[in-house]
PDB file of C-alpha atoms in Angstrom:
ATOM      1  CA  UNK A1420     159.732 134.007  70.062  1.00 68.00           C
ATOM      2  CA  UNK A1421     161.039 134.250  73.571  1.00 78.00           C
ATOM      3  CA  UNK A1422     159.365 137.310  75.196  1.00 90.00           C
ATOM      4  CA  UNK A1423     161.835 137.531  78.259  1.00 94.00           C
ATOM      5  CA  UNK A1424     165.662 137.506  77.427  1.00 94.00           C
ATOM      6  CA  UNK A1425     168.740 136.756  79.383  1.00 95.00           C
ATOM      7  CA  UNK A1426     171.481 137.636  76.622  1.00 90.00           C
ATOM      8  CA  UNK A1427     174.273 136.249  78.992  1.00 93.00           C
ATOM      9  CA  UNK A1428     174.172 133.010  80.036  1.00 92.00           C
ATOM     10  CA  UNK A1429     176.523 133.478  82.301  1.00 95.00           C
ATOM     11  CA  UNK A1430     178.694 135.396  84.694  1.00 96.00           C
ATOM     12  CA  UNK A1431     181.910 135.592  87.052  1.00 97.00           C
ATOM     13  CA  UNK A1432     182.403 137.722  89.456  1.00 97.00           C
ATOM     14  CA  UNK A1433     185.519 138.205  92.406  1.00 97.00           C
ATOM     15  CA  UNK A1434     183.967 138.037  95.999  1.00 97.00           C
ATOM     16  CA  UNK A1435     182.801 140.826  97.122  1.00 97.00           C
ATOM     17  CA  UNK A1436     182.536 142.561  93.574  1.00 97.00           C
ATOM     18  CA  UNK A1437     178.901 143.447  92.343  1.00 97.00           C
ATOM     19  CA  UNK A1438     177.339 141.613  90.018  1.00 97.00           C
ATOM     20  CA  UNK A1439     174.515 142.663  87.244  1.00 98.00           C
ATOM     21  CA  UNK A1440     172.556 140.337  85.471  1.00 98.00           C
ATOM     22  CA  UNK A1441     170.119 141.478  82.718  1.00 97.00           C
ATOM     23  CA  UNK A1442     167.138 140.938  81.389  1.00 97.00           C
ATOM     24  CA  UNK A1443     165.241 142.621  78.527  1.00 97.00           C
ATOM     25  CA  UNK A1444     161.541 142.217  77.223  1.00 96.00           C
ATOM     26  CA  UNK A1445     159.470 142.621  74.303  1.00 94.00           C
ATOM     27  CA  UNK A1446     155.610 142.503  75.932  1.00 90.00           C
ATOM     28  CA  UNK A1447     155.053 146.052  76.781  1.00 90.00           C
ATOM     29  CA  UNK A1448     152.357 144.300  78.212  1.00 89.00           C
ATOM     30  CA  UNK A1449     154.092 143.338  80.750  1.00 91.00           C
ATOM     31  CA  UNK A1450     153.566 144.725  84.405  1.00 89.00           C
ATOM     32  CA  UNK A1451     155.262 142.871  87.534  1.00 92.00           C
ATOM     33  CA  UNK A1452     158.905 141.098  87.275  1.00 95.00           C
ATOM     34  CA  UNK A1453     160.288 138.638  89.629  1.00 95.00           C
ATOM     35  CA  UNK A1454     163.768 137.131  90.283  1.00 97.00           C
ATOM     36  CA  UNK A1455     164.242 133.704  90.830  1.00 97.00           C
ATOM     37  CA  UNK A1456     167.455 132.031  92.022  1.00 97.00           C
ATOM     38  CA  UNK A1457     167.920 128.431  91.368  1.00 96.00           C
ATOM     39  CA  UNK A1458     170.166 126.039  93.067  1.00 96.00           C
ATOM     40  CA  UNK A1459     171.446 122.316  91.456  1.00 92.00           C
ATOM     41  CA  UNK A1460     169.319 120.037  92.077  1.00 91.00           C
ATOM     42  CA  UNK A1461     166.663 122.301  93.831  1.00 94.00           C
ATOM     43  CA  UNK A1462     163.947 124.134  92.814  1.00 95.00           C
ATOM     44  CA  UNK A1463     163.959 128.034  91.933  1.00 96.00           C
ATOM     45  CA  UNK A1464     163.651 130.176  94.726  1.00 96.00           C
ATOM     46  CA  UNK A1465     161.857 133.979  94.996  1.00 95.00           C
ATOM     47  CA  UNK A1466     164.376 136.503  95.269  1.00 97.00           C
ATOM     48  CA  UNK A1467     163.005 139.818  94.638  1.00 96.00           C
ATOM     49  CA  UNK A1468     160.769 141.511  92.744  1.00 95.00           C
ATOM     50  CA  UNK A1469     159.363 144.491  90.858  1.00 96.00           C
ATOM     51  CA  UNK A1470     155.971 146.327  89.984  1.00 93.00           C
ATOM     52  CA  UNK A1471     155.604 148.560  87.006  1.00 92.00           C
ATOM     53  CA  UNK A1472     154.711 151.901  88.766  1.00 93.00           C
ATOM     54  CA  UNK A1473     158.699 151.961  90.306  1.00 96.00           C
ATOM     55  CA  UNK A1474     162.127 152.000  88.831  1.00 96.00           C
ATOM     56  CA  UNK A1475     163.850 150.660  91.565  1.00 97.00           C
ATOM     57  CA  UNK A1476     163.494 148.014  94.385  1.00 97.00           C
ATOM     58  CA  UNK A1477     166.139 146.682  97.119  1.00 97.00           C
ATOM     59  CA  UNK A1478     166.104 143.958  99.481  1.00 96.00           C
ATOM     60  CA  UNK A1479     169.187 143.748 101.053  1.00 97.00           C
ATOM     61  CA  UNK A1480     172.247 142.874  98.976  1.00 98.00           C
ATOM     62  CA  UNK A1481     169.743 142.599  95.716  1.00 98.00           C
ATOM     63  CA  UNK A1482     168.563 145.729  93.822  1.00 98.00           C
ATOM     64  CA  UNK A1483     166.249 145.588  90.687  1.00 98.00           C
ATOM     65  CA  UNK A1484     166.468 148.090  88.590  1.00 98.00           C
ATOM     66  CA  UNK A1485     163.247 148.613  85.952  1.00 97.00           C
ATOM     67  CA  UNK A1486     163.873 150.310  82.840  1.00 97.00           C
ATOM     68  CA  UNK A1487     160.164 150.682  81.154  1.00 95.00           C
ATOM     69  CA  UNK A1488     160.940 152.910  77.716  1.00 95.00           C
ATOM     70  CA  UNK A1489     163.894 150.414  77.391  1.00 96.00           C
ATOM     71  CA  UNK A1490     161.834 147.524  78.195  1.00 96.00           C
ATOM     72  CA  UNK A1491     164.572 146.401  80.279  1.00 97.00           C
ATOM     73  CA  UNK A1492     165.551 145.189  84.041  1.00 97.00           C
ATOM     74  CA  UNK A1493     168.470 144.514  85.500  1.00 98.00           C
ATOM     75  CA  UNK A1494     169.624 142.381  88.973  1.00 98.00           C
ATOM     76  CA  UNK A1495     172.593 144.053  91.040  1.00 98.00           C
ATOM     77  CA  UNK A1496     174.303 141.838  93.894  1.00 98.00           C
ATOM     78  CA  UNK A1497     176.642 143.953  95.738  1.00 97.00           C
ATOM     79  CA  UNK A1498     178.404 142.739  97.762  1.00 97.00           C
ATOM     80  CA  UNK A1499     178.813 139.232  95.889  1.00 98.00           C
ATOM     81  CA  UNK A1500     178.993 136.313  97.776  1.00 97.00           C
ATOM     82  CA  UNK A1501     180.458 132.947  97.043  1.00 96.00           C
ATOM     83  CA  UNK A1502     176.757 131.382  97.893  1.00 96.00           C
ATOM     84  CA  UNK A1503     175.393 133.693  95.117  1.00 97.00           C
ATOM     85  CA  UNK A1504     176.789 131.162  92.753  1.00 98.00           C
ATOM     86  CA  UNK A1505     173.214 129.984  91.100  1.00 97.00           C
ATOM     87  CA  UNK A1506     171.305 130.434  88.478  1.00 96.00           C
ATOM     88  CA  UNK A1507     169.062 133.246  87.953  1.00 97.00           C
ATOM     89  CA  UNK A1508     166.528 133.697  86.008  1.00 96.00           C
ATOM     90  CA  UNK A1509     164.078 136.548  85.728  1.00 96.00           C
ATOM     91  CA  UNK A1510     160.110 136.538  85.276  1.00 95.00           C
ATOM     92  CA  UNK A1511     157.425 138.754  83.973  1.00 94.00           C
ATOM     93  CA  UNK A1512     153.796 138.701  84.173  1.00 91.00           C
ATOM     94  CA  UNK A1513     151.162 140.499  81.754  1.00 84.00           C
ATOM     95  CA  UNK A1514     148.675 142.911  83.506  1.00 75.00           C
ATOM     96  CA  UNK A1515     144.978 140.863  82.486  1.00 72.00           C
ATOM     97  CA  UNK A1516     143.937 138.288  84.920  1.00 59.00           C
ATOM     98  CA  UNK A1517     145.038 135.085  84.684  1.00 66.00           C
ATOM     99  CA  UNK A1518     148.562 136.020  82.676  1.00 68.00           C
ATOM    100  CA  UNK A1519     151.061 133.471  84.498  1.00 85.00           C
ATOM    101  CA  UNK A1520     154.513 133.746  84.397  1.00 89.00           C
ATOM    102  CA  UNK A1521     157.122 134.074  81.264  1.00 91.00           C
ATOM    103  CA  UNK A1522     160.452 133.329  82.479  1.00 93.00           C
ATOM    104  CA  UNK A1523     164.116 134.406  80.966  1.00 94.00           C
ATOM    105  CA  UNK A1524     166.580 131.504  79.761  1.00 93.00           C
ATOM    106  CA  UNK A1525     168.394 131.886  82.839  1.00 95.00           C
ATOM    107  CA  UNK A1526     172.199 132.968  84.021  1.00 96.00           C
ATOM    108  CA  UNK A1527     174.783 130.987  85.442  1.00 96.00           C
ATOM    109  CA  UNK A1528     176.345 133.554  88.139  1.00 98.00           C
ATOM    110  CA  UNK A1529     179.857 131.765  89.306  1.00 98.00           C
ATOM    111  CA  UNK A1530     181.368 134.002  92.284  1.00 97.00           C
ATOM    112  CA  UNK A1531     184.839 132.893  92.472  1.00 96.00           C
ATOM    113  CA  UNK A1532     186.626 133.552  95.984  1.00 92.00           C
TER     114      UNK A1532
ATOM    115  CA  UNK B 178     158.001 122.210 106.667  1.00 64.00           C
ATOM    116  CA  UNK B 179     157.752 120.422 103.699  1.00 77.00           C
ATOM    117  CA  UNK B 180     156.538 122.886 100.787  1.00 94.00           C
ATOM    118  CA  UNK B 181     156.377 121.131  97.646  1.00 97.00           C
ATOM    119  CA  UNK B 182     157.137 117.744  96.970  1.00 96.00           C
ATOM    120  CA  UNK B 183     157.609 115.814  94.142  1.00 97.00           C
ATOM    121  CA  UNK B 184     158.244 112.248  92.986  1.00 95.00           C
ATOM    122  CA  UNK B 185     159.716 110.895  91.897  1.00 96.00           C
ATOM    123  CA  UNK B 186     162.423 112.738  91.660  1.00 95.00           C
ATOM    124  CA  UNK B 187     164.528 110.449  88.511  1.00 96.00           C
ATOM    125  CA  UNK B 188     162.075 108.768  85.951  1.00 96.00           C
ATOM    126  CA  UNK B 189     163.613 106.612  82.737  1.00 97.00           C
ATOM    127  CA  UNK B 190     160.856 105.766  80.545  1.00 96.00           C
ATOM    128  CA  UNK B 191     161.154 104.317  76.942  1.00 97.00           C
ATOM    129  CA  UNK B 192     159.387 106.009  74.197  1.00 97.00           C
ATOM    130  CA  UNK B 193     155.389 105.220  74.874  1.00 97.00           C
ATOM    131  CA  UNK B 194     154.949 104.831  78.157  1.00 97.00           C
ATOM    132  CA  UNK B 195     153.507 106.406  79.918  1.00 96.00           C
ATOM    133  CA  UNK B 196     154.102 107.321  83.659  1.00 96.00           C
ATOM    134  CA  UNK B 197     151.973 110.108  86.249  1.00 97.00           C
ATOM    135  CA  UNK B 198     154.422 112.610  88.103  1.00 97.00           C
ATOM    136  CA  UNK B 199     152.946 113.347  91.614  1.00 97.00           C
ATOM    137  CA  UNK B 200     152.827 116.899  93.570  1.00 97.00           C
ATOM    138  CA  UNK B 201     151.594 117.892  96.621  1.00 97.00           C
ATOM    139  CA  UNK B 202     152.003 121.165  98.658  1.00 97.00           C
ATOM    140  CA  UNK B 203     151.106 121.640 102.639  1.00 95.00           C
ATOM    141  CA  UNK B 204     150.739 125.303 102.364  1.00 94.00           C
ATOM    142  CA  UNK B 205     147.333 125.415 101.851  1.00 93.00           C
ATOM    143  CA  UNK B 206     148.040 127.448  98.611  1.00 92.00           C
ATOM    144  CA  UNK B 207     145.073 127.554  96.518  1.00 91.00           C
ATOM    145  CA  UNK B 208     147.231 127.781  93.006  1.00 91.00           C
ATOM    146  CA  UNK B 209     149.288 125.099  91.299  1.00 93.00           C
ATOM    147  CA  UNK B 210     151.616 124.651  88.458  1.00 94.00           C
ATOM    148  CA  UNK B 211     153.957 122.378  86.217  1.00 97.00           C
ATOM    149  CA  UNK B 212     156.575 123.484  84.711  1.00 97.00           C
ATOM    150  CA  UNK B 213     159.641 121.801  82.168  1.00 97.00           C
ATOM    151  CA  UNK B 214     162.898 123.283  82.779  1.00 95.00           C
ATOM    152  CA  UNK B 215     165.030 123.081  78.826  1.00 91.00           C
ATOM    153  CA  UNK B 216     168.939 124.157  78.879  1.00 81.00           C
ATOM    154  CA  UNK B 217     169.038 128.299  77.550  1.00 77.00           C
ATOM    155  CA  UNK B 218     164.529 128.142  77.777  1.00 82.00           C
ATOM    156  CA  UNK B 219     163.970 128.913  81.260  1.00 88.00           C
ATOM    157  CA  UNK B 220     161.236 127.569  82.349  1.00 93.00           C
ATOM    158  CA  UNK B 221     157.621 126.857  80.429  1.00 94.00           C
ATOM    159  CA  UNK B 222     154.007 126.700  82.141  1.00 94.00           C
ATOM    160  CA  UNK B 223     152.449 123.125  80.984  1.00 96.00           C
ATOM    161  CA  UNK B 224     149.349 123.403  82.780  1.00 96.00           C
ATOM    162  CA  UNK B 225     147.891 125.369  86.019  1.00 93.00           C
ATOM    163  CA  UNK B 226     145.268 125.191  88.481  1.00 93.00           C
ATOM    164  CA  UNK B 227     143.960 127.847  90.125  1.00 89.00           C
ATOM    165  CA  UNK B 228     141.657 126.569  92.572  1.00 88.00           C
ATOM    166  CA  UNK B 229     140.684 122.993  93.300  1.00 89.00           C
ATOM    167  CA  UNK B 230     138.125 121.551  90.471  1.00 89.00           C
ATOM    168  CA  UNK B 231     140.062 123.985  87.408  1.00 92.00           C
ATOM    169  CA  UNK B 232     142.916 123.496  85.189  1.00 95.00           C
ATOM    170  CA  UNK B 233     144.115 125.933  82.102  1.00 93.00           C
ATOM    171  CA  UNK B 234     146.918 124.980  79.574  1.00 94.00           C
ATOM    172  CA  UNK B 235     149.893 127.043  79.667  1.00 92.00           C
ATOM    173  CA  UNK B 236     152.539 127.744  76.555  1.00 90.00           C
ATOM    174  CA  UNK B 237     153.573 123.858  75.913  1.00 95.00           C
ATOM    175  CA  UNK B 238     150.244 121.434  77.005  1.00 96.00           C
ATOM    176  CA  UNK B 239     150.859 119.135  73.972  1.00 96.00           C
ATOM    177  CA  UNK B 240     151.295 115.608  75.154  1.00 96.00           C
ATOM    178  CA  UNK B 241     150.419 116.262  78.658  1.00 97.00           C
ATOM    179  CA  UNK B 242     147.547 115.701  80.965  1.00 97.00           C
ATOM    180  CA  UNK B 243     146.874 117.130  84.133  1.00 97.00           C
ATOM    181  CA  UNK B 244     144.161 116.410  87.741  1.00 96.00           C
ATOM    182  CA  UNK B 245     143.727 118.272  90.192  1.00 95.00           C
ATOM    183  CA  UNK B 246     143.276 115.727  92.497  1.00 87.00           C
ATOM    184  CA  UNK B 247     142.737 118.025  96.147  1.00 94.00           C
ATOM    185  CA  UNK B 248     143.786 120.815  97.142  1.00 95.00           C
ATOM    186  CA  UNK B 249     146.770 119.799  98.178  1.00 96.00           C
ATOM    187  CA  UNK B 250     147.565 117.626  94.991  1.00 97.00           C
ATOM    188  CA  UNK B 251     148.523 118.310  91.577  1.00 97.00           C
ATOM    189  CA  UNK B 252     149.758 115.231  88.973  1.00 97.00           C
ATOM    190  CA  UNK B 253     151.134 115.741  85.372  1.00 98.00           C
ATOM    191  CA  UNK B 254     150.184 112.916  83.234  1.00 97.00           C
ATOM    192  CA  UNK B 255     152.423 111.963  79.778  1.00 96.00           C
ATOM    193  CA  UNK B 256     149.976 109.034  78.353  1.00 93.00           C
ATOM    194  CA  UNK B 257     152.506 108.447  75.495  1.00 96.00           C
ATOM    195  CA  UNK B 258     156.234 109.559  76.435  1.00 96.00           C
ATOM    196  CA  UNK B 259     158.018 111.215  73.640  1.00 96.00           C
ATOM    197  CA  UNK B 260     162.160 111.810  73.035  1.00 96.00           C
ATOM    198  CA  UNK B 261     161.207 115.719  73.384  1.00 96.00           C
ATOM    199  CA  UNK B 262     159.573 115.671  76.476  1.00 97.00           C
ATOM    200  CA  UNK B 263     163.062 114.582  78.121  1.00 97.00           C
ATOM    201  CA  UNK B 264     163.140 117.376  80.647  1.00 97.00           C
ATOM    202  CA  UNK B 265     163.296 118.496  84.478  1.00 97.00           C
ATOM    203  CA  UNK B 266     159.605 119.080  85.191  1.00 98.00           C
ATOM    204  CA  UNK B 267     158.953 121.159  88.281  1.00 97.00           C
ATOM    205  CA  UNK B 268     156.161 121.705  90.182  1.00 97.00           C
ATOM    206  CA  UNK B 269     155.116 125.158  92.017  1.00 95.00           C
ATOM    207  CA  UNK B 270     152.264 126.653  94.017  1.00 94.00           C
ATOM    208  CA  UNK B 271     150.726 130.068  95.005  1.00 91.00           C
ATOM    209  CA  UNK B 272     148.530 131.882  97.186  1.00 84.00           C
ATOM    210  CA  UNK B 273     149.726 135.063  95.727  1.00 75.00           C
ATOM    211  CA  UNK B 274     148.010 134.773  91.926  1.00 66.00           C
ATOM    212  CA  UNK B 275     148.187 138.441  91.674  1.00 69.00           C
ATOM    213  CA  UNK B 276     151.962 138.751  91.789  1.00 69.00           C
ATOM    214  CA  UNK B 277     152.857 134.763  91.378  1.00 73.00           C
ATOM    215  CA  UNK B 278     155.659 134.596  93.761  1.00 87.00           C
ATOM    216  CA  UNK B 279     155.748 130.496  93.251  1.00 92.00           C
ATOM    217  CA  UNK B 280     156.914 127.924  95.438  1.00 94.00           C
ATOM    218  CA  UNK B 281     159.015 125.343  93.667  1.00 96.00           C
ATOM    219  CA  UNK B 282     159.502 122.169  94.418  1.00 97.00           C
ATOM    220  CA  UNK B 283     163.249 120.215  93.784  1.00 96.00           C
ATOM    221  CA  UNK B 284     162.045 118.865  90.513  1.00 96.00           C
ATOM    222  CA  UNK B 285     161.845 115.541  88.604  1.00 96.00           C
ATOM    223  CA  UNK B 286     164.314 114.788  85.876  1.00 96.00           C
ATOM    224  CA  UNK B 287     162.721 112.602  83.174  1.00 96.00           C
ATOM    225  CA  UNK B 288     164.567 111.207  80.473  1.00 96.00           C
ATOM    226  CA  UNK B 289     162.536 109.227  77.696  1.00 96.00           C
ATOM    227  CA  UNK B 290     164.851 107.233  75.072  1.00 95.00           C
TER     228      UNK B 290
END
């Protein structure tokens, strides 16, 4: 049973439009969330991330949004960029020491010019 | 500026071999990981190490082996290669283990018919 969900697999977006990507969770356990971005043929990336104790972080172009009672996070790109094409996938990590990483399923963002 | 580097980075093997995928990180990171990458399953923890001298399982260990060889070195061993372990493996380091913002490196694809 997957704990971290990415319902859409993927996504296109106009340049310059914003983008969301979502992510829910089922581990109320749960107490950091990262973003990674992934190219072909690379490795993911760090892109942003998110403690439990806020609702909102930006860096940028990226905002994560954190939705605790909904168990729920979202990624907004804004403005979108035609190197945003990737594939993101979003992270979470339990609060008790030594918890590693549970990663989504991933979303294929395609930003069309 | 290397980061993480893996090899090989292509691997055919034929059901029962058996074959050792290398990784080694200049960052002086003290934490290492392997990872498989699985179309619409993100990406799953095999093993981890810490420091240099430990290793943990992660969510899918079955069939795999792991040595810490350094601290700069990190090799995922499949003694007997199976259909379902046809995969991208990736390999990743930390010095961040509270927060696990990894390091990735460009991955291995493995196919084992």
């Amino acid at each position: 049973d997957q704990q971290v969900k990415q319902n859409s697999p993927s996504l296109s977006v106009q340049e310059g439009r914003i983008s969301i990507l979502n992510c829910d969770y089922t581990n109320s356990m749960f107490d950091y969330f990262l973003w990674y971005k992934k190219y072909p043929a690379e490795g993911p990336t760090f892109l942003i991330s998110i403690s439990s104790i806020k609702d909102k972080n930006e860096d940028g172009r990226f905002t994560v949004f954190l939705n605790k009672s909904a168990k729920h996070l979202s990624l907004h790109i804004v403005p979108s960029q035609p190197g945003d094409s990737a594939v993101y996938f979003c992270a979470a990590k339990g609060k008790a020491a030594g918890n590693k990483l549970t990663f989504g399923g991933g979303t294929r963002v395609l930003v069309k010019p | 500026n290397a980061g993480v580097t893996q090899t090989p980075k292509f691997q055919v093997l034929k059901t029962g071999q058996s074959m050792t995928l290398q990784c080694a990180q200049d960052m002086n990171h003290n934490s290492m990981y392997w990872y498989r990458q699985d179309p619409g399953m993100g990406l799953r923890l095999i093993y981890y190490s810490a420091s240099e001298g430990t290793t943990d399982k992660g969510e899918v260990p079955n069939g795999y082996n792991v040595s810490r060889l350094n601290k700069r070195e990190f090799s995922l061993r499949l003694e007997s290669a199976a259909p379902s372990q046809t995969s991208v493996y990736f390999c990743a380091s930390s010095d961040d283990p509270g927060r696990e913002k990894l390091f990735f490196g460009s991955g291995t694809q493995l196919s084992v018919l």
